[in-house]
PDB file of C-alpha atoms in Angstrom:
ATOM      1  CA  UNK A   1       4.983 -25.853  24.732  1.00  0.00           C
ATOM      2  CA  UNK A   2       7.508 -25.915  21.905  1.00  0.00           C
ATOM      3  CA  UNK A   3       9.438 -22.449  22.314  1.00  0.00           C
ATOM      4  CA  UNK A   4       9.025 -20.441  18.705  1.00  0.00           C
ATOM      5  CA  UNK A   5      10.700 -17.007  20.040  1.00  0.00           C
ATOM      6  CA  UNK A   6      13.162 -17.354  16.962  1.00  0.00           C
ATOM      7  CA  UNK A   7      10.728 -16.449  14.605  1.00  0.00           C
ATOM      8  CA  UNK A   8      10.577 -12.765  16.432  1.00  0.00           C
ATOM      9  CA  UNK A   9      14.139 -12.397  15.211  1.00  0.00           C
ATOM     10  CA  UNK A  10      13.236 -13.317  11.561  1.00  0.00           C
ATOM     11  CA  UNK A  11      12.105 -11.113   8.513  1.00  0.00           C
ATOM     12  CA  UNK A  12       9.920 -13.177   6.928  1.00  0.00           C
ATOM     13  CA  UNK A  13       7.750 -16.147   9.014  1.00  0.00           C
ATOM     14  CA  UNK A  14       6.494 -17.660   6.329  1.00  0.00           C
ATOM     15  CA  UNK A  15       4.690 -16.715   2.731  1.00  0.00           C
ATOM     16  CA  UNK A  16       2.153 -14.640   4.760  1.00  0.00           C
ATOM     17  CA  UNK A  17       2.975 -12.852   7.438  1.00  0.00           C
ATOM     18  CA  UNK A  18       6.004 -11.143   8.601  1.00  0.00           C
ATOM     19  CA  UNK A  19       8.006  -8.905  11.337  1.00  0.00           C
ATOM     20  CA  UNK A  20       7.345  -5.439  10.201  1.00  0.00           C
ATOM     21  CA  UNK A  21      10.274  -3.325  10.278  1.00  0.00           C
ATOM     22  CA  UNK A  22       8.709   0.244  10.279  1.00  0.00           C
ATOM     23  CA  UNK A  23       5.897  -0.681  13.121  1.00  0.00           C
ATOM     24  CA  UNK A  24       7.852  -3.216  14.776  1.00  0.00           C
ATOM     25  CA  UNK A  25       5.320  -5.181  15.233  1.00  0.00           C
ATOM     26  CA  UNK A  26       5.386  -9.257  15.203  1.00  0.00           C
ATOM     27  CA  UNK A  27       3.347 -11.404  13.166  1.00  0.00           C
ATOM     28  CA  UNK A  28       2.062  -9.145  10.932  1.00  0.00           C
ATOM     29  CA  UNK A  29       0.129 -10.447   7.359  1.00  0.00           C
ATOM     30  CA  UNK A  30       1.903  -8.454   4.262  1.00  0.00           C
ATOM     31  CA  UNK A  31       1.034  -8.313   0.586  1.00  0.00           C
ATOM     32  CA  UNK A  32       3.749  -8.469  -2.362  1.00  0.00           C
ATOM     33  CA  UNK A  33       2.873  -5.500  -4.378  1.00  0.00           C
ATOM     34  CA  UNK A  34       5.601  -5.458  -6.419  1.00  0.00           C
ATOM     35  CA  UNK A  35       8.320  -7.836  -7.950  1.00  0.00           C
ATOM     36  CA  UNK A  36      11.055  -6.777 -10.940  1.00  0.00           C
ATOM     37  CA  UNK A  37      13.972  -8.549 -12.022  1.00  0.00           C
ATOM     38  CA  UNK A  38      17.694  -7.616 -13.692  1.00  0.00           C
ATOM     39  CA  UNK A  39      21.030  -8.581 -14.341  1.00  0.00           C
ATOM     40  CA  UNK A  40      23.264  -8.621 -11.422  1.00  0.00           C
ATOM     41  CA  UNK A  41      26.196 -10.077 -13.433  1.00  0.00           C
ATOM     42  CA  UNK A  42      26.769 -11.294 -16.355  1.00  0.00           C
ATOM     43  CA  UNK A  43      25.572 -15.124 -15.866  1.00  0.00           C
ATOM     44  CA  UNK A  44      23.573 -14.281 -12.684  1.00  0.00           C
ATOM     45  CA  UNK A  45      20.032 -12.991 -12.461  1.00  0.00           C
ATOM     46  CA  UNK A  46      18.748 -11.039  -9.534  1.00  0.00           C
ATOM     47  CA  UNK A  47      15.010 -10.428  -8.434  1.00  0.00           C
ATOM     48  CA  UNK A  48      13.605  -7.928  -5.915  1.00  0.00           C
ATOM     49  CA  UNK A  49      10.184  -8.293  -4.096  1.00  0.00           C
ATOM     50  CA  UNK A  50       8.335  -4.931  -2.611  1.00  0.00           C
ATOM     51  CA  UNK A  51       6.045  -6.167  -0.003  1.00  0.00           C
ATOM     52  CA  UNK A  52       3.530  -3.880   2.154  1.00  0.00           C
ATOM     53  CA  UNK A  53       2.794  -4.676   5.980  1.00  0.00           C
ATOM     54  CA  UNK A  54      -0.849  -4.933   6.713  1.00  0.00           C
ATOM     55  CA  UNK A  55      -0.592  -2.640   9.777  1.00  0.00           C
ATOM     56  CA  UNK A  56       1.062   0.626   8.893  1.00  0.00           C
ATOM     57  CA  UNK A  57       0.711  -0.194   4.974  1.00  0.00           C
ATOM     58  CA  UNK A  58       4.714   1.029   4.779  1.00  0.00           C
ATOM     59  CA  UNK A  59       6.790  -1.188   2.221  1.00  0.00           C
ATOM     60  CA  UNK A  60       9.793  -2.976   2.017  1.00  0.00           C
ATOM     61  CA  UNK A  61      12.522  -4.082  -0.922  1.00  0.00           C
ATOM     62  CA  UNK A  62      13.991  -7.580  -1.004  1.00  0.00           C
ATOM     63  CA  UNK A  63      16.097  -9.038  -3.348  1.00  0.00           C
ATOM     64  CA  UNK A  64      17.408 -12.614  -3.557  1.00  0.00           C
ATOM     65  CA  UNK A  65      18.670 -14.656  -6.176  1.00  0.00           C
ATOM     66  CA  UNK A  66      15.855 -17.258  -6.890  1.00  0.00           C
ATOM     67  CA  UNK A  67      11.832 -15.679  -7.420  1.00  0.00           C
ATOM     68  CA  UNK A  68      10.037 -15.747  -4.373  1.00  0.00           C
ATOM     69  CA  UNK A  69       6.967 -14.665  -6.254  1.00  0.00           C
ATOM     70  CA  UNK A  70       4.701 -16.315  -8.903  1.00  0.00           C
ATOM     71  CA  UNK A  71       2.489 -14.968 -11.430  1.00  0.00           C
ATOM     72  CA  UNK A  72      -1.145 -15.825 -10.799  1.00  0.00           C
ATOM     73  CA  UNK A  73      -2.795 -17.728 -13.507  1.00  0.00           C
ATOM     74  CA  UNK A  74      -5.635 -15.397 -15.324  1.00  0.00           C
ATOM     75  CA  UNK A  75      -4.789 -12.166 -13.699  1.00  0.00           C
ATOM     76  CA  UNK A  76      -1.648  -9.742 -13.089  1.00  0.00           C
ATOM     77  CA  UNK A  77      -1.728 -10.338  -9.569  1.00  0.00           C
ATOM     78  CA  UNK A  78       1.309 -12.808  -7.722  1.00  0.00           C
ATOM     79  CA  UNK A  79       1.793 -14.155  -4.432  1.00  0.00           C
ATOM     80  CA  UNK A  80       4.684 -15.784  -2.925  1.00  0.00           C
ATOM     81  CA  UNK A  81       5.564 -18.879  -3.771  1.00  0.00           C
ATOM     82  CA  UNK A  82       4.972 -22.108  -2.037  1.00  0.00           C
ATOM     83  CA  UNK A  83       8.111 -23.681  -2.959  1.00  0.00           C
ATOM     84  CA  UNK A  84      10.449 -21.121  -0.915  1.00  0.00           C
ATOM     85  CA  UNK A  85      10.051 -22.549   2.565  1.00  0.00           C
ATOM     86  CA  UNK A  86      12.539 -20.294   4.254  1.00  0.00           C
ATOM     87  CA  UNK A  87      12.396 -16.766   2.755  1.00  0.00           C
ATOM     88  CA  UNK A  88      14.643 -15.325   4.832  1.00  0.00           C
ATOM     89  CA  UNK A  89      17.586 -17.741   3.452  1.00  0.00           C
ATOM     90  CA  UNK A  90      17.092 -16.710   0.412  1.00  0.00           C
ATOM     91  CA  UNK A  91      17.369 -12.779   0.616  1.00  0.00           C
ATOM     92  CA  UNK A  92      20.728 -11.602   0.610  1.00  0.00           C
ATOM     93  CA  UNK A  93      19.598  -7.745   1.411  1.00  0.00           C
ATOM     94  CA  UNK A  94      16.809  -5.944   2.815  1.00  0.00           C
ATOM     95  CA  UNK A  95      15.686  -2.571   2.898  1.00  0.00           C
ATOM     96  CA  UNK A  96      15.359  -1.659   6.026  1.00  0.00           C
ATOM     97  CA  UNK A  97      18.669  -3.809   5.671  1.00  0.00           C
ATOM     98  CA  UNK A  98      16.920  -5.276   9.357  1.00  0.00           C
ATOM     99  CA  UNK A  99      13.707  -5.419  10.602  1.00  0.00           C
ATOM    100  CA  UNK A 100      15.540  -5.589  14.116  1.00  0.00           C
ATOM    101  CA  UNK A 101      14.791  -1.350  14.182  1.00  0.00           C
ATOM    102  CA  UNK A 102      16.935  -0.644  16.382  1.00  0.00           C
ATOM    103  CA  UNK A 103      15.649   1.621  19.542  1.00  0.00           C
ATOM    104  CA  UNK A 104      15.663   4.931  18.734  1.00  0.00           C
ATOM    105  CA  UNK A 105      16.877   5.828  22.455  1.00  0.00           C
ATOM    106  CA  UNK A 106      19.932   4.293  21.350  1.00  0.00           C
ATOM    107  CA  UNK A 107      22.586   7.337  20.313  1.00  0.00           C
ATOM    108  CA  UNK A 108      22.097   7.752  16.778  1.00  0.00           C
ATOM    109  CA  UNK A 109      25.714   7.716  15.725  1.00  0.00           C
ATOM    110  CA  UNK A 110      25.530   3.698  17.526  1.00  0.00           C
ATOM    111  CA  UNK A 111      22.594   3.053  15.552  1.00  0.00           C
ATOM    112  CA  UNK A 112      23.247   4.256  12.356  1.00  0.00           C
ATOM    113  CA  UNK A 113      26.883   2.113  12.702  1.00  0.00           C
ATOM    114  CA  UNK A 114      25.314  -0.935  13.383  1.00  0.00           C
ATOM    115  CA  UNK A 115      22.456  -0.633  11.058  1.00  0.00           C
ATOM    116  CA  UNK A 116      25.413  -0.116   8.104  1.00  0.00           C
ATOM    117  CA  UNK A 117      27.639  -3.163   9.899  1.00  0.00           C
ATOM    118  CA  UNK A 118      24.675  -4.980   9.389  1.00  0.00           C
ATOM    119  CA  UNK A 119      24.249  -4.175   5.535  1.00  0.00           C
ATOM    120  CA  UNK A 120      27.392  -4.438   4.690  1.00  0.00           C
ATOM    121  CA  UNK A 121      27.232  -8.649   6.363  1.00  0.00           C
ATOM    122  CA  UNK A 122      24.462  -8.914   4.043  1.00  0.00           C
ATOM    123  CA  UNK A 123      26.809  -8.369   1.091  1.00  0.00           C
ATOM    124  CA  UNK A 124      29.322 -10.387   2.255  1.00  0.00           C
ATOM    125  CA  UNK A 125      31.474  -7.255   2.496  1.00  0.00           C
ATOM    126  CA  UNK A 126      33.103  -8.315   5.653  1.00  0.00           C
ATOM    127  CA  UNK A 127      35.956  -5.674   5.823  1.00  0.00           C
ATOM    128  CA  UNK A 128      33.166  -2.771   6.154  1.00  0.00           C
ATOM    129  CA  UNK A 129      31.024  -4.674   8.527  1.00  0.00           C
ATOM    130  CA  UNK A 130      34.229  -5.003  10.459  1.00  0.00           C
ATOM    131  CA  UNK A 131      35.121  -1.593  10.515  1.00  0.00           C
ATOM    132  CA  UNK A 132      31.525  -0.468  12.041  1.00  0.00           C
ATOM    133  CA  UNK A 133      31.253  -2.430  14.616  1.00  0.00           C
ATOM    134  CA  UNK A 134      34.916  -1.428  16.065  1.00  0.00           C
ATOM    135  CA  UNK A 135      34.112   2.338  15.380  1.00  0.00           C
ATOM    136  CA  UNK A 136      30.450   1.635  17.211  1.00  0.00           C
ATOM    137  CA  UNK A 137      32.073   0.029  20.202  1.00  0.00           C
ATOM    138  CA  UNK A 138      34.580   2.984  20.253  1.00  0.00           C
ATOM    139  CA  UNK A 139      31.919   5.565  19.768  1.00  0.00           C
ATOM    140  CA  UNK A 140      29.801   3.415  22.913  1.00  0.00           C
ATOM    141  CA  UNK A 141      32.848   3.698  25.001  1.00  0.00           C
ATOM    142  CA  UNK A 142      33.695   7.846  24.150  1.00  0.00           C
ATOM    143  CA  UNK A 143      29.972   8.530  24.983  1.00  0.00           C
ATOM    144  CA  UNK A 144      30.180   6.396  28.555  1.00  0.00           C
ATOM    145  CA  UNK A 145      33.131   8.576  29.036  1.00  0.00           C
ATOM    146  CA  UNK A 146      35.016   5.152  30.772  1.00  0.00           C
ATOM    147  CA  UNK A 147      38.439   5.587  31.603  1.00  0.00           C
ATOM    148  CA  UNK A 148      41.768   3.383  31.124  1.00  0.00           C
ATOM    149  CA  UNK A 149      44.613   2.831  29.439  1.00  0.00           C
ATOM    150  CA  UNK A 150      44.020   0.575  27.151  1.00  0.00           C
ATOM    151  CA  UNK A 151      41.119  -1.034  25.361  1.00  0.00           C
ATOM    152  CA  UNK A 152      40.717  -4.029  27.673  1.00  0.00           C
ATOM    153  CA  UNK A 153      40.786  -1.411  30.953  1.00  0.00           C
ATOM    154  CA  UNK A 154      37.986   0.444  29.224  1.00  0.00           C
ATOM    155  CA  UNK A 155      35.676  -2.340  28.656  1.00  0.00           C
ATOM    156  CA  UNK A 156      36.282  -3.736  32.310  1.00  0.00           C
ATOM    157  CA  UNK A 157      35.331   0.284  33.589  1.00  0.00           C
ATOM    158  CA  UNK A 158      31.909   0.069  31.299  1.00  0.00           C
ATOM    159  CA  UNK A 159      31.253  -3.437  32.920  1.00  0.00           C
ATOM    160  CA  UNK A 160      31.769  -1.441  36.486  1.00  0.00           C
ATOM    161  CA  UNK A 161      29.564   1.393  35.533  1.00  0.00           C
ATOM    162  CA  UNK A 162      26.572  -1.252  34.559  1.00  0.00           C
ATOM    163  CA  UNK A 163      26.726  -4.078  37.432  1.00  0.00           C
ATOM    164  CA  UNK A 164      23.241  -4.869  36.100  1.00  0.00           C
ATOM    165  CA  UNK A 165      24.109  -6.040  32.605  1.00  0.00           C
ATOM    166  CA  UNK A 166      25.199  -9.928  32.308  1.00  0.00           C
ATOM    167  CA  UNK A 167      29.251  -9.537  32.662  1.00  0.00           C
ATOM    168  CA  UNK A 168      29.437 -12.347  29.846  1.00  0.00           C
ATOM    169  CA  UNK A 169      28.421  -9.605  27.509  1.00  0.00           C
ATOM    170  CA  UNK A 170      31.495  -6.905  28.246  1.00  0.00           C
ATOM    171  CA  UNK A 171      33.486 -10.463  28.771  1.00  0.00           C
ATOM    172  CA  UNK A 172      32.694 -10.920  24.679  1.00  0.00           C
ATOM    173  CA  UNK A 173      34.003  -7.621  23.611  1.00  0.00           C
ATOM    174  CA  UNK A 174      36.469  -7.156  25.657  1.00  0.00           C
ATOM    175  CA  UNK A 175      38.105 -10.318  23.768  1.00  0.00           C
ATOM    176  CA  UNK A 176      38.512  -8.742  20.557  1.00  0.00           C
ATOM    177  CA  UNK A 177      41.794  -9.247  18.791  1.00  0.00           C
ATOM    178  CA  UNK A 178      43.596  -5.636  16.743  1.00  0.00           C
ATOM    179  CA  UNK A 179      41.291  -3.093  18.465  1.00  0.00           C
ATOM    180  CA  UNK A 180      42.507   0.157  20.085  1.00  0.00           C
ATOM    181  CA  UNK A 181      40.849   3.150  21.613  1.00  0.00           C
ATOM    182  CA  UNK A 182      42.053   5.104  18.523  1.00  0.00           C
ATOM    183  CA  UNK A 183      39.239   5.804  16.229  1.00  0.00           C
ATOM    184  CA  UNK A 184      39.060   3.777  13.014  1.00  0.00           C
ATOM    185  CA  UNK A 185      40.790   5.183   9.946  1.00  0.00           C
ATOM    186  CA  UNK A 186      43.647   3.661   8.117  1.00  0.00           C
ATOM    187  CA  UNK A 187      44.902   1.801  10.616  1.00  0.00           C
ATOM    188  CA  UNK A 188      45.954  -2.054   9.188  1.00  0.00           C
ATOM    189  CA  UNK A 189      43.609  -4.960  10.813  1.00  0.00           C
ATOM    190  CA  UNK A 190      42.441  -8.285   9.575  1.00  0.00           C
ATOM    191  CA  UNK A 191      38.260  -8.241   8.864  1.00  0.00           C
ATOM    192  CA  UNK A 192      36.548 -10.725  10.863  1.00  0.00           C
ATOM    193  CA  UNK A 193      34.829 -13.897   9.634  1.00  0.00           C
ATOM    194  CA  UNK A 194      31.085 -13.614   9.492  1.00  0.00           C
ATOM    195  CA  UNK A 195      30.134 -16.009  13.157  1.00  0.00           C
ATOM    196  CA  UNK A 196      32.354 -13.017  14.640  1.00  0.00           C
ATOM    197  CA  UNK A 197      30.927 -10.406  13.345  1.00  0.00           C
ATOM    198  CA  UNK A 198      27.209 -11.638  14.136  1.00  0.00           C
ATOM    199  CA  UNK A 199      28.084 -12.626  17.464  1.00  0.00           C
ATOM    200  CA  UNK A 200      29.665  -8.980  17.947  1.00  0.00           C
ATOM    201  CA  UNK A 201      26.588  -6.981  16.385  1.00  0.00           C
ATOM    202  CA  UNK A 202      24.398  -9.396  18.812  1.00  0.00           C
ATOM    203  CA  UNK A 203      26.389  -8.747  22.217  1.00  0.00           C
ATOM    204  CA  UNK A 204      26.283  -5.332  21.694  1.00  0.00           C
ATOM    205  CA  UNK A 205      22.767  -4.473  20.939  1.00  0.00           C
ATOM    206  CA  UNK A 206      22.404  -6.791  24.525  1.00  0.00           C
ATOM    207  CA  UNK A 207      24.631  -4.498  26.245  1.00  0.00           C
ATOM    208  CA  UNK A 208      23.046  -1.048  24.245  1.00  0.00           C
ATOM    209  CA  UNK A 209      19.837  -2.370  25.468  1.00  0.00           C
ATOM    210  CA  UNK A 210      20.641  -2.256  28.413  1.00  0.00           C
ATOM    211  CA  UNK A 211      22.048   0.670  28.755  1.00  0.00           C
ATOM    212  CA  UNK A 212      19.700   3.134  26.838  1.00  0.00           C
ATOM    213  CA  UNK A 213      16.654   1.723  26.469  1.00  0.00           C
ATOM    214  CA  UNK A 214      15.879  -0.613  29.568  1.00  0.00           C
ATOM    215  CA  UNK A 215      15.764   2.504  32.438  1.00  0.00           C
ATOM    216  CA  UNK A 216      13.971   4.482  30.145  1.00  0.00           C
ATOM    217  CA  UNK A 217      11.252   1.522  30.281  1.00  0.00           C
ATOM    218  CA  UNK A 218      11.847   0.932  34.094  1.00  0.00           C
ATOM    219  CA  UNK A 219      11.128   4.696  33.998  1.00  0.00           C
ATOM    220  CA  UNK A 220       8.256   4.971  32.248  1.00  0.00           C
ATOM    221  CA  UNK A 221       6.558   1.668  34.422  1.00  0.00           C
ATOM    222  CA  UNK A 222       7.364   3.500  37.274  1.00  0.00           C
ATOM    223  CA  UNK A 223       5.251   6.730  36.347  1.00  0.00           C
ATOM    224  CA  UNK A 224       2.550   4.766  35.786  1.00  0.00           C
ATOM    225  CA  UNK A 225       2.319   3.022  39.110  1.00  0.00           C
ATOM    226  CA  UNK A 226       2.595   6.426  40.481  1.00  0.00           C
ATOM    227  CA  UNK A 227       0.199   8.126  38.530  1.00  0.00           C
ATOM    228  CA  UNK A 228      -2.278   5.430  38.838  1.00  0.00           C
ATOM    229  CA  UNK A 229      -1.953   5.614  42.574  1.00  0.00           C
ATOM    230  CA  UNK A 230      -2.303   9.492  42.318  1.00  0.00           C
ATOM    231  CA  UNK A 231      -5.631   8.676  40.649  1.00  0.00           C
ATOM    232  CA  UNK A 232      -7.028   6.073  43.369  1.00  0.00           C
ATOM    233  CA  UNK A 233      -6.292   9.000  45.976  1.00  0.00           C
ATOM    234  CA  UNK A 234      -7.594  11.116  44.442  1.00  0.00           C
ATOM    235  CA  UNK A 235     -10.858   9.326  43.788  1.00  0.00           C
ATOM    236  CA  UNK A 236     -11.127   8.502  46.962  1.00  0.00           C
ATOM    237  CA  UNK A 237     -10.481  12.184  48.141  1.00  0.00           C
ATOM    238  CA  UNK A 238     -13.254  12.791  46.056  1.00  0.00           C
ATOM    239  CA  UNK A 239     -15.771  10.113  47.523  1.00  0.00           C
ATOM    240  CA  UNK A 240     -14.829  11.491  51.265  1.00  0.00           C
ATOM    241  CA  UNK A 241     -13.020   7.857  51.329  1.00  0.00           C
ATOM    242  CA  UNK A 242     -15.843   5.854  50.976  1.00  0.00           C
ATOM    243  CA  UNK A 243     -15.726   2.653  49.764  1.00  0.00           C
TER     244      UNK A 243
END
C-alpha cells in the first residue's frame, strides 16, 4: 500500500478537507466562509481565504497570491477552486502560521520561538527565522541545564542525558556554523538559507518530542495498564474470584 503519511504534515489535502490546526485532528472536511482581497504592492494583488474546520467549527486565515476561491454562479456562496491542485503551494502564510500545533508540554518559551521561526520562513524573512531557532536551541539547552564549554560540548552532554533519542538528531545541531552559548542579541552572523532552516526547525521538534512529550505519553499508557489491572482485581475481589 502506497505510503500517504505526507499528507499528515500538510495544511490543506485537497479542496475539501484539511489538517485542523486548533483540534489537531487529520483529515478533517472544512468550509471557506470567507474570502477578501487587497493590494499588497503596488503591481501585486493579494487574497486571503477564512476557512472553518468541520470538527471544532474554529477558523483559519490564508492568504496567497492567486484566488483559491470562486464565486458560485446564482448565489453568494464560493468554494475552492478546482484549478488549484496544491493549495498548500500557493499560501505563503497561515494563521495559525502551522497547523503542526506544537505540543503544549513543550516549554512555552520553545514553542512560542519556533512557532515565530516558522512565520517568519513563510515570509521569506530568513534573518528572523534564523535568529529563533538559535535562541530556541539556546533556551532548550539553559532549561536541560547541560554543561560544557562550548556549544559543541553542550549538545554532545544533551545527547548523553537522552540515550533514547536517535543521535543523528543532536549530530544535526550540533553542526551549526556562528552559534555560541551566548544568548542572541546583536551579535553579527550570516542568516541561513531556507533547506537549513527547515531542516533545523524539523530536527528539533524530533528531539523536543522526545524529550517533553514522549514520557509524558509512556506515562500516561502506563497508568492505564495499571488502573485497568486495579479494576480486573478488583472485580474479581468482588465475585469471590469466580470466573
Amino acid at each position: 500500500m502506497q505510503d500517504q503519511s505526507h499528507l499528515d504534515r500538510k495544511y490543506f489535502i485537497d479542496n475539501q478537507t484539511f489538517n485542523c490546526p486548533f483540534c489537531n485532528r487529520k483529515n478533517l472536511r472544512y468550509v471557506p466562509v470567507g474570502m477578501f482581497s487587497f493590494d499588497w504592492s503596488e503591481n501585486k494583488r493579494c487574497h486571503g481565504l477564512v476557512v472553518r474546520c468541520s470538527s471544532c467549527m474554529k477558523e483559519s486565515m490564508h492568504l496567497s497570491y492567486m484566488e483559491l476561491a470562486d464565486w458560485s454562479h446564482g448565489n453568494e456562496n464560493f468554494q475552492m477552486s478546482d484549478d488549484v491542485k496544491d493549495i498548500d503551494k500557493e499560501i505563503f502564510y497561515s494563521r495559525p502560521t502551522s497547523f503542526f500545533v506544537i505540543d503544549q508540554r513543550i516549554p512555552a518559551t520553545i514553542r512560542e520561538l519556533i512557532t515565530e521561526g516558522e512565520g517568519c520562513l513563510k515570509l521569506n524573512y530568513l534573518t528572523g527565522a534564523s535568529a529563533c531557532i538559535r535562541k530556541a536551541i539556546y533556551e532548550l539547552l539553559v532549561r536541560e541545564e547541560v554543561r560544557g564549554g562550548d556549544y559543541g560540548s553542550r549538545i554532545k552532554a544533551l545527547k548523553q542525558k537522552y540515550p533514547d533519542t536517535d543521535p543523528v538528531l543532536f549530530d544535526v545541531i550540533s553542526h551549526i556554523q556562528e552559534l555560541t552559548s551566548d544568548k542572541v542579541h546583536e551579535q553579527s552572523w550570516p542568516k541561513w538559507d531556507t533547506a537549513t532552516i527547515i531542516l533545523l526547525i524539523e530536527t528539533l521538534k524530533a528531539i523536543l518530542q522526545d524529550v517533553y512529550v514522549l514520557p509524558v505519553v509512556k506515562a500516561e499508557r502506563t497508568k492505564e495498564i495499571l488502573d485497568l489491572k486495579a479494576k480486573v482485581k478488583r472485580d474479581k475481589s468482588t465475585s469471590g474470584g469466580q470466573e
